[in-house]
GROMACS .gro file of C-alpha atoms in nm:
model
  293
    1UNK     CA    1   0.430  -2.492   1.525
    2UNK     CA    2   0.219  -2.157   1.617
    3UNK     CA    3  -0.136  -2.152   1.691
    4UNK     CA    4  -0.399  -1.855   1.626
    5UNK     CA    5  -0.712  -1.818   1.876
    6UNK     CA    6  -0.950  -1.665   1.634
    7UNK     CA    7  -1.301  -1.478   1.758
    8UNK     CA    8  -1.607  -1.271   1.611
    9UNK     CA    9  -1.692  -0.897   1.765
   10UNK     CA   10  -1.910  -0.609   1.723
   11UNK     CA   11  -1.639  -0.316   1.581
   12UNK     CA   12  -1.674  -0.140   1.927
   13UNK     CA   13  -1.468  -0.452   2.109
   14UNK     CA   14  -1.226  -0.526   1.840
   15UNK     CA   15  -0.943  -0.321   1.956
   16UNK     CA   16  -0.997  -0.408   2.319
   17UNK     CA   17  -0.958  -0.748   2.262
   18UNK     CA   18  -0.687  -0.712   2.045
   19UNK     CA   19  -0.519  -0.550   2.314
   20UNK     CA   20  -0.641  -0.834   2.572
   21UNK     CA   21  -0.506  -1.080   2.312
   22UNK     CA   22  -0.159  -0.855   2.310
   23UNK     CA   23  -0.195  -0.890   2.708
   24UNK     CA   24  -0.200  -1.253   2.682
   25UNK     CA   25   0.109  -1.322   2.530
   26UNK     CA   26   0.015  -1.301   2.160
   27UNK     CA   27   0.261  -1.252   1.901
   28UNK     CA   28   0.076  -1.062   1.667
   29UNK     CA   29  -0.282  -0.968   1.651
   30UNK     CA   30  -0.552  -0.914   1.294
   31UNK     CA   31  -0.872  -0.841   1.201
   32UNK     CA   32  -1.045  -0.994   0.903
   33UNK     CA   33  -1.396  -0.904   0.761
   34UNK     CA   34  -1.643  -1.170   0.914
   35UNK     CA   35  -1.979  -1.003   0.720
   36UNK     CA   36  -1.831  -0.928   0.382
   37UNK     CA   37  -1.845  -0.577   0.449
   38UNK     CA   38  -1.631  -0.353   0.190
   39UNK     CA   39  -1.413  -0.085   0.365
   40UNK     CA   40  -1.288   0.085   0.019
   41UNK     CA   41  -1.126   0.419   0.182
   42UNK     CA   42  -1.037   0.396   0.581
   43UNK     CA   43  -0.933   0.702   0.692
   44UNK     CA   44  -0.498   0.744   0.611
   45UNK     CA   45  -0.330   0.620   0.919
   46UNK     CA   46  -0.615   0.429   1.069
   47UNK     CA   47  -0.706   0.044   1.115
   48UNK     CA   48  -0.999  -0.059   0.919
   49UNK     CA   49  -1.246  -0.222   1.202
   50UNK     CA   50  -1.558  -0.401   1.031
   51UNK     CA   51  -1.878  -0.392   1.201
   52UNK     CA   52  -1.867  -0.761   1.229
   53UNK     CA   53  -1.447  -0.842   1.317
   54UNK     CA   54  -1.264  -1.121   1.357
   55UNK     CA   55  -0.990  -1.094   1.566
   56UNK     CA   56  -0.703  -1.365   1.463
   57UNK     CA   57  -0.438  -1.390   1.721
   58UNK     CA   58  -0.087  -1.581   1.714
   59UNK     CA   59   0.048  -1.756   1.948
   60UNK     CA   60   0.374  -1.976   2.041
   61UNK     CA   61   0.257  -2.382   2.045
   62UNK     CA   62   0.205  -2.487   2.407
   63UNK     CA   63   0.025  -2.178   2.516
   64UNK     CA   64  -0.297  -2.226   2.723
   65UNK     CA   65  -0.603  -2.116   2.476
   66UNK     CA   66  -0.869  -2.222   2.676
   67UNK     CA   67  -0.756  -2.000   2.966
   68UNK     CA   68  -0.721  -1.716   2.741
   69UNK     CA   69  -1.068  -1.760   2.574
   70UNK     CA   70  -1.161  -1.786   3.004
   71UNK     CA   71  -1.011  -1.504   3.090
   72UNK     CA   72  -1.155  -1.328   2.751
   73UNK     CA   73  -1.539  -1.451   2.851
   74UNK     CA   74  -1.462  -1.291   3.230
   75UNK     CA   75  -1.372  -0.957   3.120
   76UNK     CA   76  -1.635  -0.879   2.812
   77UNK     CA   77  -1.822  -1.098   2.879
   78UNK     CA   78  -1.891  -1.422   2.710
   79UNK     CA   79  -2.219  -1.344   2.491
   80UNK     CA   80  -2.035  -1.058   2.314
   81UNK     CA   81  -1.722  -1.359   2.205
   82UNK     CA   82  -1.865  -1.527   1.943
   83UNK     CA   83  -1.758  -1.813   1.708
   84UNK     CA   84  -1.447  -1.900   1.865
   85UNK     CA   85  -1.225  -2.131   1.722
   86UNK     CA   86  -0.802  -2.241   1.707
   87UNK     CA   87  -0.603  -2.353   1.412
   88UNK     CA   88  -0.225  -2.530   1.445
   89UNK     CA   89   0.010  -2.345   1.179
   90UNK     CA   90   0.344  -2.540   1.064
   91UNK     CA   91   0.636  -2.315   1.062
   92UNK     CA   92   0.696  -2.160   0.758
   93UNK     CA   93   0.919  -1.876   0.599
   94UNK     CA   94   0.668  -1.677   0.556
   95UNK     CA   95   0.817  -1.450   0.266
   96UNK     CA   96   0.923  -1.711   0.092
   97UNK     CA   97   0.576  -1.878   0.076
   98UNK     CA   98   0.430  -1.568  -0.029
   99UNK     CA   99   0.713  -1.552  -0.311
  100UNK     CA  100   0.592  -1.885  -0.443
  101UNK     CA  101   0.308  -1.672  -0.606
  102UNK     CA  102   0.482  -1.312  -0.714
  103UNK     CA  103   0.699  -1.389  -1.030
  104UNK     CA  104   0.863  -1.112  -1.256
  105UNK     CA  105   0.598  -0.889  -1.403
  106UNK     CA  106   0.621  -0.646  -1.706
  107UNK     CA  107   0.433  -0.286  -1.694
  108UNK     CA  108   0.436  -0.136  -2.044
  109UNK     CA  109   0.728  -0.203  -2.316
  110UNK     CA  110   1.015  -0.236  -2.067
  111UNK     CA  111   1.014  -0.197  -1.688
  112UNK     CA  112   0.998  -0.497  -1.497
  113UNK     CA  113   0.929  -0.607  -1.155
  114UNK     CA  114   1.119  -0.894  -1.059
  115UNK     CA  115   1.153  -1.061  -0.684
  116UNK     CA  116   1.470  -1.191  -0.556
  117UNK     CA  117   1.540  -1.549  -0.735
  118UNK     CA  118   1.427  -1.455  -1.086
  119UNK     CA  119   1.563  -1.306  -1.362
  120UNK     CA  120   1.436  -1.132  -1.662
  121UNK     CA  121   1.589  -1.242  -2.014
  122UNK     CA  122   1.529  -0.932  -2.239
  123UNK     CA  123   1.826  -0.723  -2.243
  124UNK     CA  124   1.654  -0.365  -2.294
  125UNK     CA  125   1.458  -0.475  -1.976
  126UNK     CA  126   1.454  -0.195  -1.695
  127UNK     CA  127   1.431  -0.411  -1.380
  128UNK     CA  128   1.317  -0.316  -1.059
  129UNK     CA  129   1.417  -0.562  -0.755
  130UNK     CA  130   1.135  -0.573  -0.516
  131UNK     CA  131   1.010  -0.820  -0.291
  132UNK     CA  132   0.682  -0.829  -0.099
  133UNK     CA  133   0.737  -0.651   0.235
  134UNK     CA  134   0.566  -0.486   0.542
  135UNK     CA  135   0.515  -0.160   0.323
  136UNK     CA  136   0.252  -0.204   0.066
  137UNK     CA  137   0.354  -0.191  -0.322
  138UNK     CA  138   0.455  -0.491  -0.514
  139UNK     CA  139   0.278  -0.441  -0.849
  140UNK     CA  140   0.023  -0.650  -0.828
  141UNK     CA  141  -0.265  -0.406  -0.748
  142UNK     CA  142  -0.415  -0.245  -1.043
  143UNK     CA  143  -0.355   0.120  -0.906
  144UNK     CA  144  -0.002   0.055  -0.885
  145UNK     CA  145   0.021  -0.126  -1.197
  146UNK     CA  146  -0.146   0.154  -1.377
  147UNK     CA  147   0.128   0.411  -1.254
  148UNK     CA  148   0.413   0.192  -1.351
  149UNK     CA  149   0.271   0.172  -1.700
  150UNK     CA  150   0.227   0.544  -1.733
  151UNK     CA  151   0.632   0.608  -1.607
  152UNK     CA  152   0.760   0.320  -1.835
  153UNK     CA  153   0.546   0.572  -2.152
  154UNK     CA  154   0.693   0.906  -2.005
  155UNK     CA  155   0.932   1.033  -2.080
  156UNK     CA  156   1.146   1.110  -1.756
  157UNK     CA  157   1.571   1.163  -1.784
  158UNK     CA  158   1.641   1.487  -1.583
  159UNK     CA  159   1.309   1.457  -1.420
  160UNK     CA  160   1.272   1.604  -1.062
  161UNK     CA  161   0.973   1.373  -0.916
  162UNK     CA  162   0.773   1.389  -0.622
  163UNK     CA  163   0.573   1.036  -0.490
  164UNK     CA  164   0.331   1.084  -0.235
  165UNK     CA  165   0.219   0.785  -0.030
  166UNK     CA  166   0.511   0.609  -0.128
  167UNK     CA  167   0.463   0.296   0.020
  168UNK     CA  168   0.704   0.020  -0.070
  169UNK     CA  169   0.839   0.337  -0.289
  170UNK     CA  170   0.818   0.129  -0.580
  171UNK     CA  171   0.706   0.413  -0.818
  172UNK     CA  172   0.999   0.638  -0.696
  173UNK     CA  173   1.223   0.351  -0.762
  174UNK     CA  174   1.080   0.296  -1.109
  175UNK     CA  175   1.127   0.658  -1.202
  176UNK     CA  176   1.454   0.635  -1.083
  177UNK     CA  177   1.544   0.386  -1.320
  178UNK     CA  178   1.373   0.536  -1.627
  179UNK     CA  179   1.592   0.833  -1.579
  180UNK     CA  180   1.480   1.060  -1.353
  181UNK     CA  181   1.735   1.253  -1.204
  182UNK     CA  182   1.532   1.300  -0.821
  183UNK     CA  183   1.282   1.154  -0.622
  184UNK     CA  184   1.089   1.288  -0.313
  185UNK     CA  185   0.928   1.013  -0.170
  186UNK     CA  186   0.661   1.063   0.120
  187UNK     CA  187   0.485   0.874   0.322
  188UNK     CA  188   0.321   0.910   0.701
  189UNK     CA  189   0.392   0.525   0.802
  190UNK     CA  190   0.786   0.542   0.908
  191UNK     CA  191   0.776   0.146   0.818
  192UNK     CA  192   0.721   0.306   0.415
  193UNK     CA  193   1.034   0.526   0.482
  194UNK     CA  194   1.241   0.252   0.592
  195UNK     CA  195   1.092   0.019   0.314
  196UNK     CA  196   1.170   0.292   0.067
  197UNK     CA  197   1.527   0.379   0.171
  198UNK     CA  198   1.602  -0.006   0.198
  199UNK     CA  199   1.433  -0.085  -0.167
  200UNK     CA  200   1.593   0.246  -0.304
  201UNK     CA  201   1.976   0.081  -0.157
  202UNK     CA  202   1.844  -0.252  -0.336
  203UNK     CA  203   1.825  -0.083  -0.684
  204UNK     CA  204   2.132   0.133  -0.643
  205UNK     CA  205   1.946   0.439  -0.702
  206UNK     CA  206   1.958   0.536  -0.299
  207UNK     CA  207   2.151   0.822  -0.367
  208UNK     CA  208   1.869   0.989  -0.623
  209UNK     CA  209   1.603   0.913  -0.393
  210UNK     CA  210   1.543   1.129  -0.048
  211UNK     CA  211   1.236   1.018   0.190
  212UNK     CA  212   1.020   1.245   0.455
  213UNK     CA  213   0.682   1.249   0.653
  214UNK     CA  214   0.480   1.493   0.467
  215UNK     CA  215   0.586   1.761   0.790
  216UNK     CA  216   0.970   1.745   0.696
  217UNK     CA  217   0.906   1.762   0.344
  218UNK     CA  218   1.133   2.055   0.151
  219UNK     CA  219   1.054   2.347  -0.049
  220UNK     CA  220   1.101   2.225  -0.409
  221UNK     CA  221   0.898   2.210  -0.735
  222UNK     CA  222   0.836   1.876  -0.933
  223UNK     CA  223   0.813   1.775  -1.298
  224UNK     CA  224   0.590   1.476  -1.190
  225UNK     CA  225   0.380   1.400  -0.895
  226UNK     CA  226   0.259   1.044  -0.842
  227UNK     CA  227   0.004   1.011  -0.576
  228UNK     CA  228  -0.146   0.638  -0.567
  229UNK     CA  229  -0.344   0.660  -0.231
  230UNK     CA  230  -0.724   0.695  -0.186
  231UNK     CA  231  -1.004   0.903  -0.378
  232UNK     CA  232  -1.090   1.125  -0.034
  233UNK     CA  233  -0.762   1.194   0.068
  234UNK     CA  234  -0.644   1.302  -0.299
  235UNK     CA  235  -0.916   1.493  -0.312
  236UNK     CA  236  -0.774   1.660   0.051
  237UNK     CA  237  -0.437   1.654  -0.092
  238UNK     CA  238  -0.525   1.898  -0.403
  239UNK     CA  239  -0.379   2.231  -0.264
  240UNK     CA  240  -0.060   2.065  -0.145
  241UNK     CA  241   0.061   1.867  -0.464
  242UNK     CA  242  -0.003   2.130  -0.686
  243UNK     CA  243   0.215   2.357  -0.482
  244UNK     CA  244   0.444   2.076  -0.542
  245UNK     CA  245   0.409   2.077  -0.953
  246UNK     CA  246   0.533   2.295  -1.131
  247UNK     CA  247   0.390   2.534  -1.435
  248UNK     CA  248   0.362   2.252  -1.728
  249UNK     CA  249   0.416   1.927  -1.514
  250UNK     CA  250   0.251   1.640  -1.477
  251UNK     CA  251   0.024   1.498  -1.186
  252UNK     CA  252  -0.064   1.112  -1.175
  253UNK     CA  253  -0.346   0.950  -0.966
  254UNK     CA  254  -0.477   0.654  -0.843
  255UNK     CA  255  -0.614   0.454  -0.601
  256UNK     CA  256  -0.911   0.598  -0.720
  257UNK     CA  257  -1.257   0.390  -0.773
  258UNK     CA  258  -1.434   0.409  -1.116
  259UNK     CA  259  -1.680   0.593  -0.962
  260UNK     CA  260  -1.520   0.803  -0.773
  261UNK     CA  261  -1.325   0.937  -1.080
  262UNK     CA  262  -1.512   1.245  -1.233
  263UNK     CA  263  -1.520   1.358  -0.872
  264UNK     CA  264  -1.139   1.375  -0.815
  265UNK     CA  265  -1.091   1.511  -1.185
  266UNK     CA  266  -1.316   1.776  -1.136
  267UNK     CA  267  -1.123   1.881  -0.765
  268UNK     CA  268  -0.806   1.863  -0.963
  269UNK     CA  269  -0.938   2.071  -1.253
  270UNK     CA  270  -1.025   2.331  -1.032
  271UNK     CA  271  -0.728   2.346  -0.896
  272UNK     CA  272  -0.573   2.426  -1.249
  273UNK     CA  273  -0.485   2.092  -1.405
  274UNK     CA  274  -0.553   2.018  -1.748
  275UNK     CA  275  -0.681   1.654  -1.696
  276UNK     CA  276  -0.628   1.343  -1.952
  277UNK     CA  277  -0.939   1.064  -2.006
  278UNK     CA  278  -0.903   0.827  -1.695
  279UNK     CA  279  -0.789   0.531  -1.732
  280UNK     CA  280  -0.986   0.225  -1.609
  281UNK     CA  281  -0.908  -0.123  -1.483
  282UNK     CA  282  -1.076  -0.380  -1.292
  283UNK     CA  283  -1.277  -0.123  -1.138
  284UNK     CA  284  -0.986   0.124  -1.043
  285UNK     CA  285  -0.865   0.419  -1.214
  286UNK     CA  286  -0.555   0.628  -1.322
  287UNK     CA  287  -0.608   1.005  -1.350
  288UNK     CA  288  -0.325   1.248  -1.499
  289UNK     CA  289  -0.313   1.584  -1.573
  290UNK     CA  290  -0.114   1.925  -1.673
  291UNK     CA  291  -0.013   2.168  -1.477
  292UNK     CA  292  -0.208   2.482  -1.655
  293UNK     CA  293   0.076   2.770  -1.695
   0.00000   0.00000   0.00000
């Protein structure tokens, strides 16, 4: 058995009391929205803070709550604590439980995304192994759905591609398997690297696939560049992955908001791409685009 010590804060007090909850003896610490307050595009490498947080932390069964919340009140002083509350958890494998609802999933006419304990039947299948994992990128998101679709169309043996914000590197890996012949996959959160390189072994395609933070990244020039991160920082990004894209290749973008779209399309237009008709789902888009020569 766990337990979790949950409380309401104004944003300014959420990471302090994370840190007091740390302090304490918790295992692990979250925040959750407690207004229903959107945050659509935190800043890359920050924790999105609502103004109204909850904090949620975990703790081993026995520990003493109500001298925690005590010791909480003391230091910040109890009218700024609100809506405490404790929950009992049963233990769990918690992967496992989260792979009762992620089955094999197709994107286009043939890739596949299939967790460990499934199989996929069709014999021209391409099939990625991936399971859910500290680095974000399973295919279930729209964005990343929408990228996958657009690599299982291209055409991509011999390809030299570069993916930016790699994450789980699950769009690296799926190029990999459709043929590409090299992958540059990038990502500032060392947990993505490691997720990468490990998902990357997984797929036996570790040894066409090399990972860096964006400041170790090597000279080289890409057929493709996949970028599924956020509308502002793609927008930041423009100058960098075109130097990465060669004359006549092909840039791919997401993570971007319907109406955010025209805005990144234009920044990339300027920048010399020929850009395609977006692509819209569920209130996300994919942008893509030509290198002009």
């Amino acid at each position: 058995m766990w337990q979790q010590l949950m409380v309401t804060v104004d944003e300014d007090l959420a990471e302090d009391v994370s840190d007091a909850l740390m302090d304490a003896g918790a295992l692990s610490v979250s925040f959750l929205d407690a207004g229903d307050q959107p945050l659509f595009e935190p800043p890359p490498g920050t924790t999105p803070v609502w103004a109204q947080t909850r904090v949620v932390g975990l703790f081993e069964e026995g520990g003493d709550l109500a001298a925690i919340r005590s010791a909480l009140g003391g230091r910040f002083g109890d009218e700024r604590l609100r809506d405490w509350s404790e929950e009992a958890l049963a233990d769990q494998v918690w992967e496992r439980t989260w792979l009762e609802h992620f089955r094999p999933m197709r994107f286009g006419s043939r890739l596949w995304v299939c967790p460990t304990g499934f199989t996929v039947e069709d014999t021209d299948a391409v099939v990625m192994s991936l399971d859910p994992g500290l680095a974000f990128g399973t295919g279930t998101h729209p964005t990343t759905a929408l990228c996958l679709e657009w690599l299982d169309a291209a055409d991509l043996h011999g390809a030299s591609v570069l993916d930016y914000g790699c994450g789980s590197g699950i769009l690296g890996i799926a190029a990999a398997l459709l043929g590409a012949a090299g992958v540059h996959a990038v990502d500032i959160d060392p947990q993505a690297l490691a997720a990468t390189v490990e998902n990357a072994r997984k797929n036996r395609v570790g040894d066409r696939i090399e990972v860096a933070s964006p400041g170790e990244l090597a000279d080289f020039d890409s057929d493709i560049a996949l970028a599924n991160i956020l509308a502002n920082p793609l927008m930041e990004l423009a100058d960098t992955l075109r130097s990465r894209v060669r004359p006549g290749g092909r840039i791919v973008l997401s993570g971007i908001l319907a109406e955010q779209a025209d805005a990144v399309a234009s920044v990339y237009a300027r920048k010399g791409f020929e850009m395609e008709p977006a692509v819209f789902r569920e209130g996300w888009v994919r942008l893509a685009g030509v290198r002009r020569t």
